[in-house]
mmCIF file with all atom_site columns, C-alpha atoms and ligand atoms in Angstrom:
data_model
loop_
_atom_site.group_PDB
_atom_site.id
_atom_site.type_symbol
_atom_site.label_atom_id
_atom_site.label_alt_id
_atom_site.label_comp_id
_atom_site.label_asym_id
_atom_site.label_entity_id
_atom_site.label_seq_id
_atom_site.pdbx_PDB_ins_code
_atom_site.Cartn_x
_atom_site.Cartn_y
_atom_site.Cartn_z
_atom_site.occupancy
_atom_site.B_iso_or_equiv
_atom_site.pdbx_formal_charge
_atom_site.auth_seq_id
_atom_site.auth_comp_id
_atom_site.auth_asym_id
_atom_site.auth_atom_id
_atom_site.pdbx_PDB_model_num
ATOM   1   C  CA  . UNK J 1 1   ? 64.558 111.895 -103.916 1.00 0.00 ? 16  UNK J CA  1
ATOM   2   C  CA  . UNK J 1 2   ? 68.216 112.039 -103.352 1.00 0.00 ? 17  UNK J CA  1
ATOM   3   C  CA  . UNK J 1 3   ? 70.123 114.968 -105.069 1.00 0.00 ? 18  UNK J CA  1
ATOM   4   C  CA  . UNK J 1 4   ? 73.505 115.180 -106.895 1.00 0.00 ? 19  UNK J CA  1
ATOM   5   C  CA  . UNK J 1 5   ? 76.550 114.708 -103.852 1.00 0.00 ? 20  UNK J CA  1
ATOM   6   C  CA  . UNK J 1 6   ? 78.069 117.943 -103.126 1.00 0.00 ? 21  UNK J CA  1
ATOM   7   C  CA  . UNK J 1 7   ? 74.868 120.128 -104.240 1.00 0.00 ? 22  UNK J CA  1
ATOM   8   C  CA  . UNK J 1 8   ? 72.445 121.029 -101.561 1.00 0.00 ? 23  UNK J CA  1
ATOM   9   C  CA  . UNK J 1 9   ? 68.508 120.360 -102.366 1.00 0.00 ? 24  UNK J CA  1
ATOM   10  C  CA  . UNK J 1 10  ? 67.622 124.102 -102.831 1.00 0.00 ? 25  UNK J CA  1
ATOM   11  C  CA  . UNK J 1 11  ? 70.609 124.746 -105.353 1.00 0.00 ? 26  UNK J CA  1
ATOM   12  C  CA  . UNK J 1 12  ? 69.765 121.552 -107.012 1.00 0.00 ? 27  UNK J CA  1
ATOM   13  C  CA  . UNK J 1 13  ? 66.315 122.737 -107.359 1.00 0.00 ? 28  UNK J CA  1
ATOM   14  C  CA  . UNK J 1 14  ? 67.279 126.357 -108.803 1.00 0.00 ? 29  UNK J CA  1
ATOM   15  C  CA  . UNK J 1 15  ? 70.097 124.919 -111.259 1.00 0.00 ? 30  UNK J CA  1
ATOM   16  C  CA  . UNK J 1 16  ? 67.610 122.296 -112.481 1.00 0.00 ? 31  UNK J CA  1
ATOM   17  C  CA  . UNK J 1 17  ? 65.176 125.430 -113.294 1.00 0.00 ? 32  UNK J CA  1
ATOM   18  C  CA  . UNK J 1 18  ? 67.603 126.948 -115.037 1.00 0.00 ? 33  UNK J CA  1
ATOM   19  C  CA  . UNK J 1 19  ? 68.544 123.854 -116.863 1.00 0.00 ? 34  UNK J CA  1
ATOM   20  C  CA  . UNK J 1 20  ? 64.843 123.146 -118.030 1.00 0.00 ? 35  UNK J CA  1
ATOM   21  C  CA  . UNK J 1 21  ? 64.599 126.508 -119.493 1.00 0.00 ? 36  UNK J CA  1
ATOM   22  C  CA  . UNK J 1 22  ? 68.185 125.394 -121.654 1.00 0.00 ? 37  UNK J CA  1
ATOM   23  C  CA  . UNK J 1 23  ? 66.257 122.101 -122.532 1.00 0.00 ? 38  UNK J CA  1
ATOM   24  C  CA  . UNK J 1 24  ? 63.303 124.392 -124.001 1.00 0.00 ? 39  UNK J CA  1
ATOM   25  C  CA  . UNK J 1 25  ? 65.619 126.887 -125.839 1.00 0.00 ? 40  UNK J CA  1
ATOM   26  C  CA  . UNK J 1 26  ? 67.335 123.815 -127.138 1.00 0.00 ? 41  UNK J CA  1
ATOM   27  C  CA  . UNK J 1 27  ? 64.262 122.021 -128.144 1.00 0.00 ? 42  UNK J CA  1
ATOM   28  C  CA  . UNK J 1 28  ? 62.809 125.091 -130.075 1.00 0.00 ? 43  UNK J CA  1
ATOM   29  C  CA  . UNK J 1 29  ? 65.958 125.868 -131.903 1.00 0.00 ? 44  UNK J CA  1
ATOM   30  C  CA  . UNK J 1 30  ? 66.624 122.227 -132.740 1.00 0.00 ? 45  UNK J CA  1
ATOM   31  C  CA  . UNK J 1 31  ? 62.817 122.176 -133.825 1.00 0.00 ? 46  UNK J CA  1
ATOM   32  C  CA  . UNK J 1 32  ? 63.148 125.242 -136.030 1.00 0.00 ? 47  UNK J CA  1
ATOM   33  C  CA  . UNK J 1 33  ? 66.401 124.275 -137.531 1.00 0.00 ? 48  UNK J CA  1
ATOM   34  C  CA  . UNK J 1 34  ? 65.162 120.806 -138.290 1.00 0.00 ? 49  UNK J CA  1
ATOM   35  C  CA  . UNK J 1 35  ? 62.012 122.236 -140.035 1.00 0.00 ? 50  UNK J CA  1
ATOM   36  C  CA  . UNK J 1 36  ? 64.063 124.587 -142.133 1.00 0.00 ? 51  UNK J CA  1
ATOM   37  C  CA  . UNK J 1 37  ? 66.094 121.319 -143.004 1.00 0.00 ? 52  UNK J CA  1
ATOM   38  C  CA  . UNK J 1 38  ? 63.141 119.964 -144.398 1.00 0.00 ? 53  UNK J CA  1
ATOM   39  C  CA  . UNK J 1 39  ? 61.707 123.213 -145.971 1.00 0.00 ? 54  UNK J CA  1
ATOM   40  C  CA  . UNK J 1 40  ? 64.820 125.193 -147.366 1.00 0.00 ? 55  UNK J CA  1
ATOM   41  C  CA  . UNK J 1 41  ? 64.578 125.760 -151.148 1.00 0.00 ? 56  UNK J CA  1
ATOM   42  C  CA  . UNK J 1 42  ? 66.717 127.809 -153.836 1.00 0.00 ? 57  UNK J CA  1
ATOM   43  C  CA  . UNK J 1 43  ? 70.423 127.754 -155.505 1.00 0.00 ? 58  UNK J CA  1
ATOM   44  C  CA  . UNK J 1 44  ? 71.868 127.067 -152.070 1.00 0.00 ? 59  UNK J CA  1
ATOM   45  C  CA  . UNK J 1 45  ? 69.778 124.009 -151.134 1.00 0.00 ? 60  UNK J CA  1
ATOM   46  C  CA  . UNK J 1 46  ? 71.830 121.453 -150.642 1.00 0.00 ? 61  UNK J CA  1
ATOM   47  C  CA  . UNK J 1 47  ? 74.541 123.166 -148.825 1.00 0.00 ? 62  UNK J CA  1
ATOM   48  C  CA  . UNK J 1 48  ? 71.955 124.674 -146.405 1.00 0.00 ? 63  UNK J CA  1
ATOM   49  C  CA  . UNK J 1 49  ? 69.896 121.301 -146.172 1.00 0.00 ? 64  UNK J CA  1
ATOM   50  C  CA  . UNK J 1 50  ? 73.530 119.750 -145.534 1.00 0.00 ? 65  UNK J CA  1
ATOM   51  C  CA  . UNK J 1 51  ? 74.602 122.416 -142.717 1.00 0.00 ? 66  UNK J CA  1
ATOM   52  C  CA  . UNK J 1 52  ? 70.839 122.477 -141.169 1.00 0.00 ? 67  UNK J CA  1
ATOM   53  C  CA  . UNK J 1 53  ? 70.978 118.676 -140.783 1.00 0.00 ? 68  UNK J CA  1
ATOM   54  C  CA  . UNK J 1 54  ? 74.510 118.754 -138.849 1.00 0.00 ? 69  UNK J CA  1
ATOM   55  C  CA  . UNK J 1 55  ? 73.350 121.360 -136.591 1.00 0.00 ? 70  UNK J CA  1
ATOM   56  C  CA  . UNK J 1 56  ? 69.803 119.831 -135.785 1.00 0.00 ? 71  UNK J CA  1
ATOM   57  C  CA  . UNK J 1 57  ? 71.563 116.624 -134.922 1.00 0.00 ? 72  UNK J CA  1
ATOM   58  C  CA  . UNK J 1 58  ? 74.161 118.452 -132.732 1.00 0.00 ? 73  UNK J CA  1
ATOM   59  C  CA  . UNK J 1 59  ? 71.346 120.272 -130.979 1.00 0.00 ? 74  UNK J CA  1
ATOM   60  C  CA  . UNK J 1 60  ? 69.339 117.123 -130.623 1.00 0.00 ? 75  UNK J CA  1
ATOM   61  C  CA  . UNK J 1 61  ? 72.126 115.410 -128.687 1.00 0.00 ? 76  UNK J CA  1
ATOM   62  C  CA  . UNK J 1 62  ? 72.508 118.602 -126.583 1.00 0.00 ? 77  UNK J CA  1
ATOM   63  C  CA  . UNK J 1 63  ? 68.931 118.256 -125.694 1.00 0.00 ? 78  UNK J CA  1
ATOM   64  C  CA  . UNK J 1 64  ? 69.724 114.858 -124.042 1.00 0.00 ? 79  UNK J CA  1
ATOM   65  C  CA  . UNK J 1 65  ? 72.594 115.869 -122.443 1.00 0.00 ? 80  UNK J CA  1
ATOM   66  C  CA  . UNK J 1 66  ? 70.950 118.977 -120.316 1.00 0.00 ? 81  UNK J CA  1
ATOM   67  C  CA  . UNK J 1 67  ? 67.944 116.456 -119.804 1.00 0.00 ? 82  UNK J CA  1
ATOM   68  C  CA  . UNK J 1 68  ? 70.132 113.807 -117.989 1.00 0.00 ? 83  UNK J CA  1
ATOM   69  C  CA  . UNK J 1 69  ? 71.941 116.402 -115.937 1.00 0.00 ? 84  UNK J CA  1
ATOM   70  C  CA  . UNK J 1 70  ? 68.411 117.702 -114.581 1.00 0.00 ? 85  UNK J CA  1
ATOM   71  C  CA  . UNK J 1 71  ? 67.896 113.921 -113.593 1.00 0.00 ? 86  UNK J CA  1
ATOM   72  C  CA  . UNK J 1 72  ? 71.541 113.692 -112.087 1.00 0.00 ? 87  UNK J CA  1
ATOM   73  C  CA  . UNK J 1 73  ? 70.652 116.600 -109.913 1.00 0.00 ? 88  UNK J CA  1
ATOM   74  C  CA  . UNK J 1 74  ? 67.575 114.812 -108.567 1.00 0.00 ? 89  UNK J CA  1
ATOM   75  C  CA  . UNK J 1 75  ? 64.704 116.251 -110.545 1.00 0.00 ? 90  UNK J CA  1
ATOM   76  C  CA  . UNK J 1 76  ? 62.757 115.376 -113.250 1.00 0.00 ? 91  UNK J CA  1
ATOM   77  C  CA  . UNK J 1 77  ? 63.027 116.797 -117.056 1.00 0.00 ? 92  UNK J CA  1
ATOM   78  C  CA  . UNK J 1 78  ? 60.287 118.239 -118.984 1.00 0.00 ? 93  UNK J CA  1
ATOM   79  C  CA  . UNK J 1 79  ? 59.138 115.901 -121.614 1.00 0.00 ? 94  UNK J CA  1
ATOM   80  C  CA  . UNK J 1 80  ? 56.419 117.620 -123.470 1.00 0.00 ? 95  UNK J CA  1
ATOM   81  C  CA  . UNK J 1 81  ? 56.645 120.094 -126.381 1.00 0.00 ? 96  UNK J CA  1
ATOM   82  C  CA  . UNK J 1 82  ? 54.112 122.456 -124.499 1.00 0.00 ? 97  UNK J CA  1
ATOM   83  C  CA  . UNK J 1 83  ? 56.535 122.470 -121.757 1.00 0.00 ? 98  UNK J CA  1
ATOM   84  C  CA  . UNK J 1 84  ? 59.442 123.152 -124.047 1.00 0.00 ? 99  UNK J CA  1
ATOM   85  C  CA  . UNK J 1 85  ? 57.661 126.017 -125.773 1.00 0.00 ? 100 UNK J CA  1
ATOM   86  C  CA  . UNK J 1 86  ? 56.666 127.554 -122.489 1.00 0.00 ? 101 UNK J CA  1
ATOM   87  C  CA  . UNK J 1 87  ? 60.009 127.314 -120.932 1.00 0.00 ? 102 UNK J CA  1
ATOM   88  C  CA  . UNK J 1 88  ? 62.053 128.577 -124.170 1.00 0.00 ? 103 UNK J CA  1
ATOM   89  C  CA  . UNK J 1 89  ? 62.786 132.435 -124.593 1.00 0.00 ? 104 UNK J CA  1
ATOM   90  C  CA  . UNK J 1 90  ? 62.391 131.702 -128.478 1.00 0.00 ? 105 UNK J CA  1
ATOM   91  C  CA  . UNK J 1 91  ? 59.649 132.025 -131.017 1.00 0.00 ? 106 UNK J CA  1
ATOM   92  C  CA  . UNK J 1 92  ? 58.810 129.314 -133.262 1.00 0.00 ? 107 UNK J CA  1
ATOM   93  C  CA  . UNK J 1 93  ? 58.344 129.518 -136.937 1.00 0.00 ? 108 UNK J CA  1
ATOM   94  C  CA  . UNK J 1 94  ? 55.199 128.006 -138.616 1.00 0.00 ? 109 UNK J CA  1
ATOM   95  C  CA  . UNK J 1 95  ? 55.968 129.444 -142.096 1.00 0.00 ? 110 UNK J CA  1
ATOM   96  C  CA  . UNK J 1 96  ? 58.653 129.021 -144.775 1.00 0.00 ? 111 UNK J CA  1
ATOM   97  C  CA  . UNK J 1 97  ? 60.926 131.794 -144.595 1.00 0.00 ? 112 UNK J CA  1
ATOM   98  C  CA  . UNK J 1 98  ? 63.320 132.479 -147.270 1.00 0.00 ? 113 UNK J CA  1
ATOM   99  C  CA  . UNK J 1 99  ? 66.854 130.938 -146.974 1.00 0.00 ? 114 UNK J CA  1
ATOM   100 C  CA  . UNK J 1 100 ? 68.140 134.531 -146.035 1.00 0.00 ? 115 UNK J CA  1
ATOM   101 C  CA  . UNK J 1 101 ? 65.460 135.019 -143.462 1.00 0.00 ? 116 UNK J CA  1
ATOM   102 C  CA  . UNK J 1 102 ? 65.978 131.402 -142.151 1.00 0.00 ? 117 UNK J CA  1
ATOM   103 C  CA  . UNK J 1 103 ? 69.646 132.064 -141.628 1.00 0.00 ? 118 UNK J CA  1
ATOM   104 C  CA  . UNK J 1 104 ? 69.283 135.223 -139.862 1.00 0.00 ? 119 UNK J CA  1
ATOM   105 C  CA  . UNK J 1 105 ? 66.396 134.047 -137.509 1.00 0.00 ? 120 UNK J CA  1
ATOM   106 C  CA  . UNK J 1 106 ? 68.622 131.075 -136.535 1.00 0.00 ? 121 UNK J CA  1
ATOM   107 C  CA  . UNK J 1 107 ? 71.613 133.670 -136.140 1.00 0.00 ? 122 UNK J CA  1
ATOM   108 C  CA  . UNK J 1 108 ? 69.365 135.410 -133.804 1.00 0.00 ? 123 UNK J CA  1
ATOM   109 C  CA  . UNK J 1 109 ? 67.898 132.728 -131.822 1.00 0.00 ? 124 UNK J CA  1
ATOM   110 C  CA  . UNK J 1 110 ? 71.658 131.197 -131.143 1.00 0.00 ? 125 UNK J CA  1
ATOM   111 C  CA  . UNK J 1 111 ? 72.342 134.952 -129.793 1.00 0.00 ? 126 UNK J CA  1
ATOM   112 C  CA  . UNK J 1 112 ? 69.397 134.861 -127.627 1.00 0.00 ? 127 UNK J CA  1
ATOM   113 C  CA  . UNK J 1 113 ? 70.078 131.197 -126.420 1.00 0.00 ? 128 UNK J CA  1
ATOM   114 C  CA  . UNK J 1 114 ? 73.877 132.460 -125.592 1.00 0.00 ? 129 UNK J CA  1
ATOM   115 C  CA  . UNK J 1 115 ? 72.861 135.491 -123.302 1.00 0.00 ? 130 UNK J CA  1
ATOM   116 C  CA  . UNK J 1 116 ? 70.032 132.871 -121.863 1.00 0.00 ? 131 UNK J CA  1
ATOM   117 C  CA  . UNK J 1 117 ? 72.980 130.182 -121.238 1.00 0.00 ? 132 UNK J CA  1
ATOM   118 C  CA  . UNK J 1 118 ? 74.970 133.173 -119.597 1.00 0.00 ? 133 UNK J CA  1
ATOM   119 C  CA  . UNK J 1 119 ? 72.469 133.893 -117.054 1.00 0.00 ? 134 UNK J CA  1
ATOM   120 C  CA  . UNK J 1 120 ? 71.876 130.036 -116.253 1.00 0.00 ? 135 UNK J CA  1
ATOM   121 C  CA  . UNK J 1 121 ? 75.616 129.833 -115.835 1.00 0.00 ? 136 UNK J CA  1
ATOM   122 C  CA  . UNK J 1 122 ? 75.703 132.420 -112.980 1.00 0.00 ? 137 UNK J CA  1
ATOM   123 C  CA  . UNK J 1 123 ? 73.140 130.514 -110.948 1.00 0.00 ? 138 UNK J CA  1
ATOM   124 C  CA  . UNK J 1 124 ? 74.912 127.493 -111.670 1.00 0.00 ? 139 UNK J CA  1
ATOM   125 C  CA  . UNK J 1 125 ? 78.348 129.298 -110.445 1.00 0.00 ? 140 UNK J CA  1
ATOM   126 C  CA  . UNK J 1 126 ? 76.585 130.739 -107.350 1.00 0.00 ? 141 UNK J CA  1
ATOM   127 C  CA  . UNK J 1 127 ? 75.285 127.332 -106.288 1.00 0.00 ? 142 UNK J CA  1
ATOM   128 C  CA  . UNK J 1 128 ? 79.568 125.835 -107.086 1.00 0.00 ? 143 UNK J CA  1
ATOM   129 C  CA  . UNK J 1 129 ? 77.715 123.425 -109.140 1.00 0.00 ? 144 UNK J CA  1
ATOM   130 C  CA  . UNK J 1 130 ? 80.850 122.837 -111.423 1.00 0.00 ? 145 UNK J CA  1
ATOM   131 C  CA  . UNK J 1 131 ? 79.488 119.970 -113.403 1.00 0.00 ? 146 UNK J CA  1
ATOM   132 C  CA  . UNK J 1 132 ? 76.638 122.197 -114.661 1.00 0.00 ? 147 UNK J CA  1
ATOM   133 C  CA  . UNK J 1 133 ? 78.784 125.302 -114.985 1.00 0.00 ? 148 UNK J CA  1
ATOM   134 C  CA  . UNK J 1 134 ? 81.054 123.318 -117.594 1.00 0.00 ? 149 UNK J CA  1
ATOM   135 C  CA  . UNK J 1 135 ? 78.204 121.709 -119.404 1.00 0.00 ? 150 UNK J CA  1
ATOM   136 C  CA  . UNK J 1 136 ? 76.834 125.328 -119.854 1.00 0.00 ? 151 UNK J CA  1
ATOM   137 C  CA  . UNK J 1 137 ? 80.312 126.498 -121.196 1.00 0.00 ? 152 UNK J CA  1
ATOM   138 C  CA  . UNK J 1 138 ? 80.250 123.595 -123.655 1.00 0.00 ? 153 UNK J CA  1
ATOM   139 C  CA  . UNK J 1 139 ? 76.981 124.287 -124.669 1.00 0.00 ? 154 UNK J CA  1
ATOM   140 C  CA  . UNK J 1 140 ? 77.823 127.850 -125.057 1.00 0.00 ? 155 UNK J CA  1
ATOM   141 C  CA  . UNK J 1 141 ? 80.931 127.107 -127.247 1.00 0.00 ? 156 UNK J CA  1
ATOM   142 C  CA  . UNK J 1 142 ? 78.751 124.845 -129.449 1.00 0.00 ? 157 UNK J CA  1
ATOM   143 C  CA  . UNK J 1 143 ? 76.045 127.452 -130.212 1.00 0.00 ? 158 UNK J CA  1
ATOM   144 C  CA  . UNK J 1 144 ? 78.647 130.230 -130.969 1.00 0.00 ? 159 UNK J CA  1
ATOM   145 C  CA  . UNK J 1 145 ? 80.243 127.612 -133.364 1.00 0.00 ? 160 UNK J CA  1
ATOM   146 C  CA  . UNK J 1 146 ? 77.102 127.308 -134.929 1.00 0.00 ? 161 UNK J CA  1
ATOM   147 C  CA  . UNK J 1 147 ? 76.455 131.075 -135.275 1.00 0.00 ? 162 UNK J CA  1
ATOM   148 C  CA  . UNK J 1 148 ? 79.924 131.081 -137.228 1.00 0.00 ? 163 UNK J CA  1
ATOM   149 C  CA  . UNK J 1 149 ? 78.749 128.839 -139.609 1.00 0.00 ? 164 UNK J CA  1
ATOM   150 C  CA  . UNK J 1 150 ? 75.326 130.113 -140.102 1.00 0.00 ? 165 UNK J CA  1
ATOM   151 C  CA  . UNK J 1 151 ? 77.075 133.812 -140.466 1.00 0.00 ? 166 UNK J CA  1
ATOM   152 C  CA  . UNK J 1 152 ? 79.323 132.619 -142.976 1.00 0.00 ? 167 UNK J CA  1
ATOM   153 C  CA  . UNK J 1 153 ? 76.959 131.009 -144.974 1.00 0.00 ? 168 UNK J CA  1
ATOM   154 C  CA  . UNK J 1 154 ? 74.727 133.752 -144.711 1.00 0.00 ? 169 UNK J CA  1
ATOM   155 C  CA  . UNK J 1 155 ? 77.284 135.907 -146.211 1.00 0.00 ? 170 UNK J CA  1
ATOM   156 C  CA  . UNK J 1 156 ? 76.484 137.399 -149.906 1.00 0.00 ? 171 UNK J CA  1
ATOM   157 C  CA  . UNK J 1 157 ? 78.967 136.900 -152.559 1.00 0.00 ? 172 UNK J CA  1
ATOM   158 C  CA  . UNK J 1 158 ? 79.178 140.741 -152.864 1.00 0.00 ? 173 UNK J CA  1
ATOM   159 C  CA  . UNK J 1 159 ? 79.935 140.827 -148.592 1.00 0.00 ? 174 UNK J CA  1
ATOM   160 C  CA  . UNK J 1 160 ? 82.610 142.848 -146.926 1.00 0.00 ? 175 UNK J CA  1
ATOM   161 C  CA  . UNK J 1 161 ? 85.622 140.411 -147.192 1.00 0.00 ? 176 UNK J CA  1
ATOM   162 C  CA  . UNK J 1 162 ? 88.725 141.004 -145.470 1.00 0.00 ? 177 UNK J CA  1
ATOM   163 C  CA  . UNK J 1 163 ? 89.805 144.589 -146.489 1.00 0.00 ? 178 UNK J CA  1
ATOM   164 C  CA  . UNK J 1 164 ? 93.146 144.353 -145.018 1.00 0.00 ? 179 UNK J CA  1
ATOM   165 C  CA  . UNK J 1 165 ? 95.713 141.731 -143.597 1.00 0.00 ? 180 UNK J CA  1
ATOM   166 C  CA  . UNK J 1 166 ? 93.949 139.488 -140.988 1.00 0.00 ? 181 UNK J CA  1
ATOM   167 C  CA  . UNK J 1 167 ? 96.704 140.060 -138.463 1.00 0.00 ? 182 UNK J CA  1
ATOM   168 C  CA  . UNK J 1 168 ? 96.091 143.718 -138.775 1.00 0.00 ? 183 UNK J CA  1
ATOM   169 C  CA  . UNK J 1 169 ? 92.475 143.197 -138.245 1.00 0.00 ? 184 UNK J CA  1
ATOM   170 C  CA  . UNK J 1 170 ? 92.808 141.350 -135.304 1.00 0.00 ? 185 UNK J CA  1
ATOM   171 C  CA  . UNK J 1 171 ? 95.067 144.191 -133.522 1.00 0.00 ? 186 UNK J CA  1
HETATM 172 FE FE1 . FE2 Z 2 .   ? 67.010 114.925 -143.548 1.00 0.00 ? 223 FE2 Z FE1 1
#
């Protein structure tokens, strides 16, 4: 199979293997987010249900882009749930945790995904595959944005809000 122009066969294989891990992570966090969207309960049900819906839709779209990038590099993309779980660095949730625990699990999982994305980015950079490096950068931004939203949602009413001016805090 012919690889993407300007990327050698060995490099395309290495980068595709990294993208397969990204795909696995994306599917597992997608599934967890969608499951929490189904099952969340409590006084913040509506807000959480909507927030999680926004996020699982974003993650589902990301999975599509990652799978298609593997195809553009000349390899086949994994398409089985068992492969996604094996490729992922995340753990599934089979129960129904409390809303706080749901948010905390997702925050931790996004953090894990960001670290793994940085590792994949290094591989793509070494391969001089700028198409993949920019895709991974976009994914990193998206995961960081989702984390920010989850953290803000998880903040308790009695939480530590700004204690001095925002501009002082940034110094
Ligand atoms: Fe829904």
